[in-house]
Short mmCIF file of N, CA and C in Angstrom, two decimals:
data_model
loop_
_atom_site.label_atom_id
_atom_site.label_comp_id
_atom_site.label_asym_id
_atom_site.label_seq_id
_atom_site.Cartn_x
_atom_site.Cartn_y
_atom_site.Cartn_z
N MET P 1 -22.58 44.04 -63.68
CA MET P 1 -21.25 44.55 -63.39
C MET P 1 -20.81 44.14 -61.99
N LYS P 2 -21.73 44.20 -61.04
CA LYS P 2 -21.40 43.82 -59.67
C LYS P 2 -21.00 42.34 -59.60
N ARG P 3 -21.66 41.51 -60.41
CA ARG P 3 -21.37 40.08 -60.44
C ARG P 3 -19.94 39.84 -60.93
N ILE P 4 -19.50 40.59 -61.95
CA ILE P 4 -18.14 40.44 -62.48
C ILE P 4 -17.13 40.84 -61.42
N THR P 5 -17.39 41.92 -60.72
CA THR P 5 -16.48 42.38 -59.66
C THR P 5 -16.34 41.32 -58.57
N VAL P 6 -17.46 40.72 -58.18
CA VAL P 6 -17.43 39.66 -57.16
C VAL P 6 -16.65 38.46 -57.67
N MET P 7 -16.87 38.07 -58.93
CA MET P 7 -16.16 36.91 -59.49
C MET P 7 -14.66 37.18 -59.58
N VAL P 8 -14.27 38.39 -59.96
CA VAL P 8 -12.85 38.74 -60.02
C VAL P 8 -12.26 38.69 -58.61
N GLY P 9 -12.98 39.19 -57.63
CA GLY P 9 -12.51 39.16 -56.24
C GLY P 9 -12.32 37.74 -55.74
N ILE P 10 -13.23 36.87 -56.07
CA ILE P 10 -13.13 35.46 -55.66
C ILE P 10 -11.93 34.81 -56.35
N GLY P 11 -11.78 35.09 -57.65
CA GLY P 11 -10.65 34.53 -58.39
C GLY P 11 -9.32 34.99 -57.82
N MET P 12 -9.21 36.27 -57.48
CA MET P 12 -7.97 36.79 -56.88
C MET P 12 -7.72 36.13 -55.53
N GLY P 13 -8.79 35.92 -54.75
CA GLY P 13 -8.65 35.26 -53.45
C GLY P 13 -8.11 33.84 -53.61
N ILE P 14 -8.60 33.13 -54.60
CA ILE P 14 -8.14 31.76 -54.85
C ILE P 14 -6.67 31.76 -55.24
N VAL P 15 -6.27 32.68 -56.10
CA VAL P 15 -4.87 32.77 -56.52
C VAL P 15 -3.98 33.09 -55.33
N LEU P 16 -4.36 34.04 -54.50
CA LEU P 16 -3.56 34.40 -53.33
C LEU P 16 -3.47 33.24 -52.34
N ALA P 17 -4.56 32.51 -52.16
CA ALA P 17 -4.53 31.34 -51.27
C ALA P 17 -3.59 30.27 -51.81
N ALA P 18 -3.60 30.07 -53.13
CA ALA P 18 -2.71 29.08 -53.73
C ALA P 18 -1.25 29.47 -53.55
N ILE P 19 -0.94 30.75 -53.70
CA ILE P 19 0.43 31.23 -53.50
C ILE P 19 0.87 31.02 -52.06
N ALA P 20 -0.01 31.36 -51.12
CA ALA P 20 0.31 31.18 -49.69
C ALA P 20 0.52 29.71 -49.36
N LEU P 21 -0.34 28.84 -49.89
CA LEU P 21 -0.20 27.40 -49.64
C LEU P 21 1.10 26.88 -50.21
N HIS P 22 1.48 27.33 -51.40
CA HIS P 22 2.74 26.90 -51.99
C HIS P 22 3.91 27.33 -51.10
N GLY P 23 3.86 28.54 -50.57
CA GLY P 23 4.91 29.01 -49.67
C GLY P 23 5.02 28.15 -48.43
N CYS P 24 3.89 27.75 -47.86
CA CYS P 24 3.90 26.90 -46.67
C CYS P 24 4.43 25.51 -47.00
N LEU P 25 4.07 24.99 -48.15
CA LEU P 25 4.52 23.65 -48.53
C LEU P 25 6.02 23.60 -48.75
N SER P 26 6.62 24.73 -49.17
CA SER P 26 8.06 24.71 -49.42
C SER P 26 8.84 24.41 -48.15
N PHE P 27 8.29 24.74 -46.97
CA PHE P 27 8.97 24.45 -45.72
C PHE P 27 8.88 22.97 -45.35
N SER P 28 7.99 22.21 -45.98
CA SER P 28 7.88 20.80 -45.65
C SER P 28 8.64 19.93 -46.66
N ARG P 29 9.24 20.51 -47.68
CA ARG P 29 10.01 19.73 -48.65
C ARG P 29 11.15 19.04 -47.94
N GLY P 30 11.26 17.76 -48.17
CA GLY P 30 12.34 16.99 -47.56
C GLY P 30 11.90 16.21 -46.34
N VAL P 31 10.77 16.53 -45.73
CA VAL P 31 10.33 15.79 -44.55
C VAL P 31 10.13 14.33 -44.93
N GLY P 32 10.74 13.45 -44.13
CA GLY P 32 10.67 12.01 -44.40
C GLY P 32 11.86 11.48 -45.19
N GLN P 33 12.61 12.34 -45.85
CA GLN P 33 13.78 11.89 -46.59
C GLN P 33 14.94 11.63 -45.64
N THR P 34 15.84 10.77 -46.06
CA THR P 34 17.02 10.44 -45.26
C THR P 34 18.23 11.17 -45.81
N VAL P 35 19.00 11.75 -44.91
CA VAL P 35 20.22 12.48 -45.26
C VAL P 35 21.40 11.52 -45.10
N ALA P 36 22.30 11.55 -46.06
CA ALA P 36 23.49 10.70 -46.01
C ALA P 36 24.30 11.01 -44.75
N PRO P 37 24.88 10.00 -44.11
CA PRO P 37 25.61 10.21 -42.86
C PRO P 37 26.69 11.30 -42.94
N GLU P 38 27.40 11.40 -44.06
CA GLU P 38 28.46 12.40 -44.16
C GLU P 38 27.95 13.84 -44.26
N LEU P 39 26.64 14.02 -44.46
CA LEU P 39 26.06 15.36 -44.54
C LEU P 39 25.31 15.76 -43.28
N ARG P 40 25.30 14.88 -42.28
CA ARG P 40 24.60 15.16 -41.02
C ARG P 40 25.53 15.91 -40.06
N LEU P 41 24.98 16.91 -39.42
CA LEU P 41 25.70 17.65 -38.38
C LEU P 41 25.08 17.31 -37.04
N PRO P 42 25.88 17.09 -36.00
CA PRO P 42 25.29 16.79 -34.68
C PRO P 42 24.58 18.03 -34.13
N LEU P 43 23.57 17.78 -33.31
CA LEU P 43 22.80 18.86 -32.68
C LEU P 43 22.67 18.49 -31.21
N GLN P 44 23.66 18.92 -30.43
CA GLN P 44 23.75 18.53 -29.03
C GLN P 44 23.14 19.59 -28.12
N GLU P 45 22.74 19.15 -26.95
CA GLU P 45 22.21 20.06 -25.93
C GLU P 45 23.35 20.92 -25.39
N GLY P 46 23.04 22.15 -25.00
CA GLY P 46 24.04 23.04 -24.42
C GLY P 46 24.81 23.78 -25.49
N GLY P 47 26.08 24.02 -25.19
CA GLY P 47 26.92 24.72 -26.14
C GLY P 47 27.56 25.93 -25.50
N PRO P 48 28.23 26.72 -26.23
CA PRO P 48 28.19 26.80 -27.69
C PRO P 48 29.08 25.76 -28.37
N TYR P 49 28.60 25.29 -29.53
CA TYR P 49 29.33 24.38 -30.39
C TYR P 49 29.60 25.12 -31.70
N THR P 50 30.77 24.89 -32.28
CA THR P 50 31.13 25.57 -33.51
C THR P 50 31.45 24.57 -34.61
N GLY P 51 31.35 25.03 -35.84
CA GLY P 51 31.69 24.20 -36.97
C GLY P 51 31.62 24.98 -38.26
N ALA P 52 31.91 24.30 -39.35
CA ALA P 52 31.84 24.89 -40.68
C ALA P 52 31.25 23.86 -41.62
N TRP P 53 30.35 24.28 -42.43
CA TRP P 53 29.73 23.44 -43.46
C TRP P 53 30.19 23.97 -44.80
N VAL P 54 30.93 23.16 -45.54
CA VAL P 54 31.55 23.58 -46.79
C VAL P 54 30.78 22.98 -47.96
N ALA P 55 30.37 23.84 -48.88
CA ALA P 55 29.65 23.40 -50.08
C ALA P 55 30.33 24.00 -51.31
N ARG P 56 29.87 23.62 -52.45
CA ARG P 56 30.45 24.08 -53.71
C ARG P 56 30.37 25.61 -53.84
N ASP P 57 29.29 26.24 -53.36
CA ASP P 57 29.06 27.66 -53.57
C ASP P 57 29.33 28.54 -52.36
N LEU P 58 29.52 27.92 -51.19
CA LEU P 58 29.66 28.73 -49.99
C LEU P 58 30.26 27.93 -48.85
N VAL P 59 30.68 28.67 -47.82
CA VAL P 59 31.08 28.07 -46.56
C VAL P 59 30.20 28.72 -45.50
N PHE P 60 29.56 27.89 -44.68
CA PHE P 60 28.70 28.37 -43.61
C PHE P 60 29.41 28.07 -42.29
N TYR P 61 29.91 29.12 -41.64
CA TYR P 61 30.53 29.00 -40.33
C TYR P 61 29.44 29.24 -39.30
N TYR P 62 29.37 28.36 -38.30
CA TYR P 62 28.28 28.51 -37.33
C TYR P 62 28.75 28.27 -35.91
N GLU P 63 27.98 28.83 -35.00
CA GLU P 63 28.09 28.57 -33.58
C GLU P 63 26.66 28.44 -33.09
N TYR P 64 26.37 27.37 -32.37
CA TYR P 64 24.99 27.21 -31.90
C TYR P 64 24.95 26.85 -30.42
N VAL P 65 23.82 27.19 -29.82
CA VAL P 65 23.49 26.80 -28.46
C VAL P 65 22.09 26.20 -28.53
N ARG P 66 21.95 25.01 -27.95
CA ARG P 66 20.64 24.37 -27.90
C ARG P 66 20.19 24.26 -26.45
N GLN P 67 18.99 24.78 -26.22
CA GLN P 67 18.38 24.69 -24.90
C GLN P 67 16.99 24.10 -25.09
N GLY P 68 16.90 22.78 -24.91
CA GLY P 68 15.62 22.11 -25.11
C GLY P 68 15.14 22.25 -26.53
N GLY P 69 13.97 22.87 -26.69
CA GLY P 69 13.38 23.05 -28.01
C GLY P 69 13.77 24.34 -28.70
N ASP P 70 14.77 25.05 -28.15
CA ASP P 70 15.23 26.30 -28.78
C ASP P 70 16.66 26.14 -29.28
N LEU P 71 16.90 26.64 -30.47
CA LEU P 71 18.22 26.63 -31.07
C LEU P 71 18.58 28.06 -31.45
N THR P 72 19.70 28.54 -30.96
CA THR P 72 20.21 29.85 -31.33
C THR P 72 21.46 29.64 -32.16
N VAL P 73 21.44 30.17 -33.38
CA VAL P 73 22.56 30.00 -34.31
C VAL P 73 23.14 31.37 -34.66
N LYS P 74 24.44 31.48 -34.49
CA LYS P 74 25.19 32.64 -34.94
C LYS P 74 25.96 32.16 -36.16
N GLY P 75 25.72 32.77 -37.32
CA GLY P 75 26.32 32.25 -38.53
C GLY P 75 26.94 33.30 -39.42
N THR P 76 27.87 32.85 -40.24
CA THR P 76 28.47 33.66 -41.29
C THR P 76 28.50 32.82 -42.55
N VAL P 77 28.01 33.37 -43.64
CA VAL P 77 28.03 32.71 -44.94
C VAL P 77 29.01 33.46 -45.83
N GLU P 78 30.01 32.74 -46.33
CA GLU P 78 30.96 33.32 -47.28
C GLU P 78 30.79 32.59 -48.61
N PHE P 79 30.54 33.36 -49.66
CA PHE P 79 30.31 32.79 -50.98
C PHE P 79 31.62 32.51 -51.68
N ARG P 80 31.61 31.47 -52.53
CA ARG P 80 32.79 31.08 -53.28
C ARG P 80 32.34 30.47 -54.59
N GLY P 81 33.25 29.91 -55.35
CA GLY P 81 32.91 29.27 -56.62
C GLY P 81 32.35 30.28 -57.61
N GLY P 82 31.44 29.83 -58.46
CA GLY P 82 30.85 30.68 -59.48
C GLY P 82 30.13 31.90 -58.94
N VAL P 83 29.58 31.77 -57.73
CA VAL P 83 28.86 32.89 -57.12
C VAL P 83 29.78 34.08 -56.93
N SER P 84 31.03 33.83 -56.60
CA SER P 84 31.97 34.91 -56.30
C SER P 84 32.32 35.76 -57.52
N ASN P 85 31.89 35.36 -58.71
CA ASN P 85 32.12 36.15 -59.92
C ASN P 85 31.07 37.24 -60.12
N PHE P 86 30.10 37.33 -59.23
CA PHE P 86 29.00 38.29 -59.37
C PHE P 86 28.99 39.23 -58.17
N PRO P 87 28.72 40.51 -58.39
CA PRO P 87 28.80 41.48 -57.29
C PRO P 87 27.58 41.57 -56.39
N VAL P 88 26.44 41.00 -56.82
CA VAL P 88 25.20 41.19 -56.07
C VAL P 88 24.49 39.86 -55.86
N ILE P 89 24.07 39.61 -54.62
CA ILE P 89 23.21 38.47 -54.32
C ILE P 89 21.77 38.96 -54.44
N GLN P 90 21.08 38.49 -55.46
CA GLN P 90 19.71 38.93 -55.66
C GLN P 90 18.78 38.29 -54.63
N THR P 91 18.93 36.97 -54.45
CA THR P 91 18.16 36.25 -53.42
C THR P 91 19.05 35.17 -52.83
N PHE P 92 18.79 34.84 -51.57
CA PHE P 92 19.52 33.76 -50.93
C PHE P 92 18.70 33.22 -49.77
N TYR P 93 18.56 31.90 -49.70
CA TYR P 93 17.82 31.23 -48.64
C TYR P 93 18.69 30.12 -48.07
N LEU P 94 18.82 30.09 -46.76
CA LEU P 94 19.57 29.04 -46.07
C LEU P 94 18.56 28.24 -45.25
N GLU P 95 18.43 26.95 -45.55
CA GLU P 95 17.46 26.09 -44.90
C GLU P 95 18.14 25.13 -43.93
N THR P 96 17.43 24.79 -42.86
CA THR P 96 17.90 23.76 -41.94
C THR P 96 16.92 22.59 -41.99
N TYR P 97 17.48 21.41 -42.03
CA TYR P 97 16.71 20.17 -42.03
C TYR P 97 17.01 19.47 -40.72
N TYR P 98 16.02 19.39 -39.83
CA TYR P 98 16.22 18.77 -38.52
C TYR P 98 16.00 17.27 -38.64
N LEU P 99 16.92 16.49 -38.05
CA LEU P 99 16.97 15.04 -38.26
C LEU P 99 16.71 14.27 -36.99
N ASN P 100 16.07 13.10 -37.14
CA ASN P 100 15.93 12.18 -36.01
C ASN P 100 17.15 11.27 -35.96
N ALA P 101 17.16 10.31 -35.05
CA ALA P 101 18.32 9.43 -34.86
C ALA P 101 18.64 8.59 -36.09
N ALA P 102 17.64 8.33 -36.94
CA ALA P 102 17.85 7.55 -38.16
C ALA P 102 18.33 8.41 -39.33
N GLY P 103 18.48 9.72 -39.11
CA GLY P 103 18.91 10.61 -40.17
C GLY P 103 17.80 11.07 -41.09
N GLN P 104 16.55 10.85 -40.67
CA GLN P 104 15.41 11.29 -41.47
C GLN P 104 15.00 12.70 -41.07
N VAL P 105 14.60 13.48 -42.07
CA VAL P 105 14.16 14.85 -41.83
C VAL P 105 12.80 14.83 -41.14
N ILE P 106 12.73 15.49 -39.98
CA ILE P 106 11.46 15.57 -39.24
C ILE P 106 10.86 16.97 -39.30
N ALA P 107 11.65 17.96 -39.68
CA ALA P 107 11.14 19.32 -39.84
C ALA P 107 12.14 20.12 -40.66
N VAL P 108 11.64 21.16 -41.31
CA VAL P 108 12.47 22.04 -42.12
C VAL P 108 12.20 23.47 -41.68
N GLY P 109 13.24 24.27 -41.59
CA GLY P 109 13.07 25.67 -41.22
C GLY P 109 14.03 26.56 -41.97
N ARG P 110 13.62 27.79 -42.16
CA ARG P 110 14.48 28.75 -42.82
C ARG P 110 15.36 29.42 -41.79
N LEU P 111 16.67 29.36 -42.00
CA LEU P 111 17.61 29.95 -41.07
C LEU P 111 17.99 31.37 -41.49
N TYR P 112 18.03 31.61 -42.80
CA TYR P 112 18.38 32.95 -43.28
C TYR P 112 17.69 33.21 -44.60
N ASN P 113 17.24 34.43 -44.78
CA ASN P 113 16.59 34.89 -46.00
C ASN P 113 17.16 36.26 -46.32
N SER P 114 17.86 36.38 -47.45
CA SER P 114 18.49 37.67 -47.75
C SER P 114 17.48 38.64 -48.31
N GLY P 115 17.80 39.90 -48.15
CA GLY P 115 17.01 40.94 -48.78
C GLY P 115 17.34 41.00 -50.26
N TRP P 116 16.60 41.78 -50.99
CA TRP P 116 16.78 41.90 -52.43
C TRP P 116 18.05 42.70 -52.72
N GLY P 117 18.96 42.17 -53.50
CA GLY P 117 20.09 42.92 -53.99
C GLY P 117 21.18 43.25 -52.98
N LYS P 118 21.59 42.28 -52.17
CA LYS P 118 22.69 42.51 -51.23
C LYS P 118 24.03 42.40 -51.95
N ALA P 119 24.96 43.23 -51.52
CA ALA P 119 26.31 43.16 -52.08
C ALA P 119 26.93 41.81 -51.72
N LEU P 120 27.78 41.30 -52.63
CA LEU P 120 28.44 40.03 -52.38
C LEU P 120 29.53 40.24 -51.33
N GLU P 121 29.17 39.99 -50.11
CA GLU P 121 30.08 40.06 -48.97
C GLU P 121 29.58 39.05 -47.96
N PRO P 122 30.37 38.70 -46.98
CA PRO P 122 29.90 37.71 -46.01
C PRO P 122 28.60 38.15 -45.34
N LEU P 123 27.67 37.22 -45.23
CA LEU P 123 26.39 37.47 -44.56
C LEU P 123 26.52 37.00 -43.12
N ARG P 124 26.21 37.86 -42.18
CA ARG P 124 26.28 37.50 -40.76
C ARG P 124 24.90 37.62 -40.15
N PHE P 125 24.58 36.68 -39.28
CA PHE P 125 23.26 36.70 -38.66
C PHE P 125 23.26 35.94 -37.34
N ILE P 126 22.25 36.20 -36.55
CA ILE P 126 21.94 35.43 -35.34
C ILE P 126 20.45 35.13 -35.40
N ARG P 127 20.09 33.86 -35.27
CA ARG P 127 18.69 33.46 -35.32
C ARG P 127 18.38 32.52 -34.18
N ARG P 128 17.20 32.68 -33.64
CA ARG P 128 16.70 31.75 -32.62
C ARG P 128 15.47 31.08 -33.20
N ARG P 129 15.47 29.76 -33.18
CA ARG P 129 14.38 28.99 -33.78
C ARG P 129 13.92 27.90 -32.82
N ALA P 130 12.64 27.62 -32.88
CA ALA P 130 12.09 26.47 -32.16
C ALA P 130 12.36 25.24 -33.02
N ILE P 131 12.79 24.16 -32.38
CA ILE P 131 13.08 22.93 -33.11
C ILE P 131 12.38 21.76 -32.41
N PRO P 132 12.17 20.67 -33.13
CA PRO P 132 11.54 19.50 -32.52
C PRO P 132 12.43 18.94 -31.41
N PRO P 133 11.86 18.58 -30.26
CA PRO P 133 12.68 18.06 -29.17
C PRO P 133 13.40 16.76 -29.52
N GLU P 134 12.88 15.99 -30.46
CA GLU P 134 13.52 14.73 -30.84
C GLU P 134 14.64 14.90 -31.87
N ALA P 135 14.93 16.14 -32.28
CA ALA P 135 16.00 16.38 -33.25
C ALA P 135 17.35 16.09 -32.60
N VAL P 136 18.15 15.24 -33.26
CA VAL P 136 19.50 14.91 -32.78
C VAL P 136 20.57 15.38 -33.77
N GLY P 137 20.12 15.87 -34.91
CA GLY P 137 21.05 16.34 -35.92
C GLY P 137 20.37 17.33 -36.84
N TRP P 138 21.18 17.92 -37.69
CA TRP P 138 20.65 18.85 -38.68
C TRP P 138 21.49 18.78 -39.93
N ALA P 139 20.93 19.26 -41.01
CA ALA P 139 21.63 19.34 -42.29
C ALA P 139 21.28 20.69 -42.90
N ILE P 140 22.07 21.10 -43.86
CA ILE P 140 21.91 22.42 -44.46
C ILE P 140 21.59 22.28 -45.94
N GLY P 141 20.78 23.20 -46.42
CA GLY P 141 20.50 23.35 -47.84
C GLY P 141 20.37 24.83 -48.15
N TYR P 142 20.52 25.19 -49.40
CA TYR P 142 20.43 26.60 -49.77
C TYR P 142 20.00 26.75 -51.21
N SER P 143 19.56 27.94 -51.55
CA SER P 143 19.30 28.31 -52.94
C SER P 143 19.46 29.82 -53.05
N GLY P 144 19.83 30.26 -54.23
CA GLY P 144 20.00 31.68 -54.43
C GLY P 144 20.27 32.02 -55.87
N ARG P 145 20.40 33.33 -56.07
CA ARG P 145 20.69 33.84 -57.40
C ARG P 145 21.58 35.07 -57.26
N ALA P 146 22.67 35.10 -58.01
CA ALA P 146 23.59 36.24 -58.03
C ALA P 146 23.49 36.90 -59.39
N ILE P 147 23.70 38.22 -59.42
CA ILE P 147 23.60 38.96 -60.68
C ILE P 147 24.77 39.94 -60.79
N ASP P 148 25.00 40.39 -62.03
CA ASP P 148 25.99 41.45 -62.21
C ASP P 148 25.26 42.79 -62.36
N ASN P 149 26.00 43.84 -62.58
CA ASN P 149 25.41 45.17 -62.69
C ASN P 149 25.34 45.64 -64.13
N GLY P 150 25.17 44.73 -65.05
CA GLY P 150 25.12 45.10 -66.46
C GLY P 150 23.87 45.88 -66.81
N PRO P 151 23.83 46.46 -68.01
CA PRO P 151 22.66 47.23 -68.44
C PRO P 151 21.42 46.32 -68.51
N ALA P 152 20.26 46.93 -68.34
CA ALA P 152 19.00 46.18 -68.38
C ALA P 152 18.94 45.35 -69.66
N GLY P 153 18.57 44.10 -69.51
CA GLY P 153 18.46 43.19 -70.64
C GLY P 153 19.76 42.53 -71.05
N GLU P 154 20.88 43.02 -70.51
CA GLU P 154 22.18 42.45 -70.86
C GLU P 154 22.92 41.89 -69.65
N SER P 155 22.33 41.98 -68.48
CA SER P 155 23.04 41.51 -67.29
C SER P 155 23.03 39.99 -67.23
N ALA P 156 24.04 39.45 -66.58
CA ALA P 156 24.16 38.00 -66.42
C ALA P 156 23.74 37.62 -65.01
N ASP P 157 23.37 36.36 -64.85
CA ASP P 157 23.00 35.89 -63.51
C ASP P 157 23.52 34.48 -63.31
N TRP P 158 23.50 34.04 -62.05
CA TRP P 158 24.00 32.71 -61.68
C TRP P 158 23.07 32.17 -60.61
N SER P 159 22.37 31.10 -60.91
CA SER P 159 21.52 30.44 -59.92
C SER P 159 22.33 29.33 -59.26
N PHE P 160 22.18 29.19 -57.97
CA PHE P 160 22.94 28.18 -57.24
C PHE P 160 22.07 27.57 -56.15
N TRP P 161 22.31 26.29 -55.84
CA TRP P 161 21.52 25.60 -54.83
C TRP P 161 22.21 24.31 -54.45
N ASP P 162 21.81 23.78 -53.31
CA ASP P 162 22.27 22.46 -52.87
C ASP P 162 21.32 21.99 -51.78
N THR P 163 21.08 20.71 -51.75
CA THR P 163 20.27 20.08 -50.70
C THR P 163 21.09 18.92 -50.12
N PRO P 164 20.72 18.45 -48.95
CA PRO P 164 21.46 17.33 -48.37
C PRO P 164 20.99 15.97 -48.89
N PHE P 165 20.17 15.97 -49.93
CA PHE P 165 19.61 14.73 -50.45
C PHE P 165 20.37 14.34 -51.70
N LYS P 166 21.23 13.36 -51.58
CA LYS P 166 22.09 12.95 -52.70
C LYS P 166 21.62 11.65 -53.29
#
């Protein structure tokens, strides 16, 4: 019996390690890929600099200040398109892809991660992130899922996403 308990414990440890590794690998997706010039945003020293990134499902209004290897972003995400037909954001992730001078992704970071079941309203945040010193630009990607408030088993949902890799 003790042997079975040990084997189950080892198996659970392996599963948990695999889940953690998968989570870490998701932050490296896109590294080495090239972003199309029209999807690149400049990332200049100093600031504040402002702009808006418009996508099919949302508009991301931002203001950033860059001081060396630190980037502080004040942002607002307003949902539109099919997402706006649903009252609840079940999950939402806003990713930043840091670019070198050739437009290649050199690092990926999460800029925003929503809590479970947020009301569909503008998301506001301020984040400070360490970035590679050689980053001269950035690009945005996102993924999420919106749901309605229908009865269990009858509710509808809408998955949405976009990456800067076309």
